[in-house]
Structures are given as C-alpha cells and as structure tokens.
C-alpha positions as semicolon CSV with decimal commas, in nm:
position;residue;x (nm);y (nm);z (nm)
1;X;-1,050;0,007;1,497
2;X;-1,318;-0,019;1,247
3;X;-1,143;0,232;1,014
4;X;-0,786;0,015;1,029
5;X;-0,986;-0,242;0,922
6;X;-1,183;-0,065;0,619
7;X;-0,863;0,047;0,514
8;X;-0,676;-0,236;0,518
9;X;-0,921;-0,447;0,344
10;X;-0,938;-0,166;0,108
11;X;-0,587;-0,169;0,031
12;X;-0,520;-0,550;-0,016
13;X;-0,828;-0,505;-0,283
14;X;-0,640;-0,249;-0,465
15;X;-0,299;-0,361;-0,447
16;X;-0,354;-0,705;-0,581
17;X;-0,067;-0,938;-0,441
18;X;-0,086;-0,734;-0,147
19;X;0,284;-0,764;0,070
20;X;0,235;-0,536;0,405
21;X;0,099;-0,250;0,535
22;X;0,176;-0,014;0,847
23;X;0,053;0,282;0,985
24;X;0,277;0,571;1,096
25;X;0,118;0,864;1,270
26;X;-0,109;1,017;1,021
27;X;0,005;0,802;0,687
28;X;-0,047;0,438;0,602
29;X;0,261;0,230;0,399
30;X;0,106;-0,042;0,174
31;X;0,364;-0,269;-0,009
32;X;0,290;-0,461;-0,293
33;X;0,417;-0,693;-0,558
34;X;0,346;-0,562;-0,912
35;X;0,282;-0,779;-1,224
36;X;0,626;-0,743;-1,320
37;X;0,883;-1,002;-1,085
38;X;1,138;-0,742;-1,051
39;X;0,975;-0,469;-0,857
40;X;0,768;-0,422;-0,562
41;X;0,501;-0,068;-0,549
42;X;0,466;0,147;-0,235
43;X;0,168;0,333;-0,182
44;X;0,175;0,657;0,081
45;X;-0,191;0,745;0,197
46;X;-0,229;1,019;0,394
47;X;-0,494;0,995;0,662
48;X;-0,731;1,254;0,724
49;X;-1,070;1,291;0,850
50;X;-1,349;1,252;0,544
51;X;-1,454;0,942;0,303
52;X;-1,210;0,664;0,242
53;X;-1,277;0,684;-0,138
54;X;-1,088;1,033;-0,073
55;X;-0,784;0,866;0,107
56;X;-0,735;0,632;-0,162
57;X;-0,786;0,861;-0,449
58;X;-0,493;1,105;-0,306
59;X;-0,221;0,770;-0,246
60;X;0,152;0,841;-0,387
61;X;0,326;0,523;-0,543
62;X;0,687;0,456;-0,562
63;X;0,836;0,167;-0,722
64;X;1,117;-0,051;-0,560
65;X;1,360;-0,262;-0,770
66;X;1,430;-0,604;-0,660
67;X;1,843;-0,644;-0,637
68;X;1,890;-0,985;-0,700
69;X;1,645;-1,309;-0,772
70;X;1,521;-1,454;-0,484
71;X;1,507;-1,154;-0,286
72;X;1,145;-1,112;-0,136
73;X;0,988;-0,898;0,156
C-alpha cells in the first residue's frame, strides 16, 4: 500500500495535469493532459524491485490525440 501511494504521488507531480492512473500486473499506466489542449500523454512504468527513482527514469510515453473538441477522459 505504501509503495502504491508513493508511486501515485510521484506521478501526479511529474504529470502536471494528472487525469488517471492504474496498475495492471507489473506496470503502472499514468494518463495526463499535455500543455496542448489536443493531446493526452500516456506513460507506462515497469514496476520492479528497487528505488522509486529508477522506476520513473525508465517510463515509456505515448501521445493520444483528441478526436473532436469537448472530448475528455
């Protein structure tokens, strides 16, 4: 439980306009708004034993474009 709290808190600081997060198997998925109103950023972190810093340094990010105005997650 403590590890989950630390991870979620850290992601919310990194993401800026934080939207959502979920953990599935050994991966943490974080969704946030980017500075542009037309995109969301999805970052996937591989959860492994070790320092929290090492987890966030190895995240992979993907950009999702909004299809029409007014769309929100």
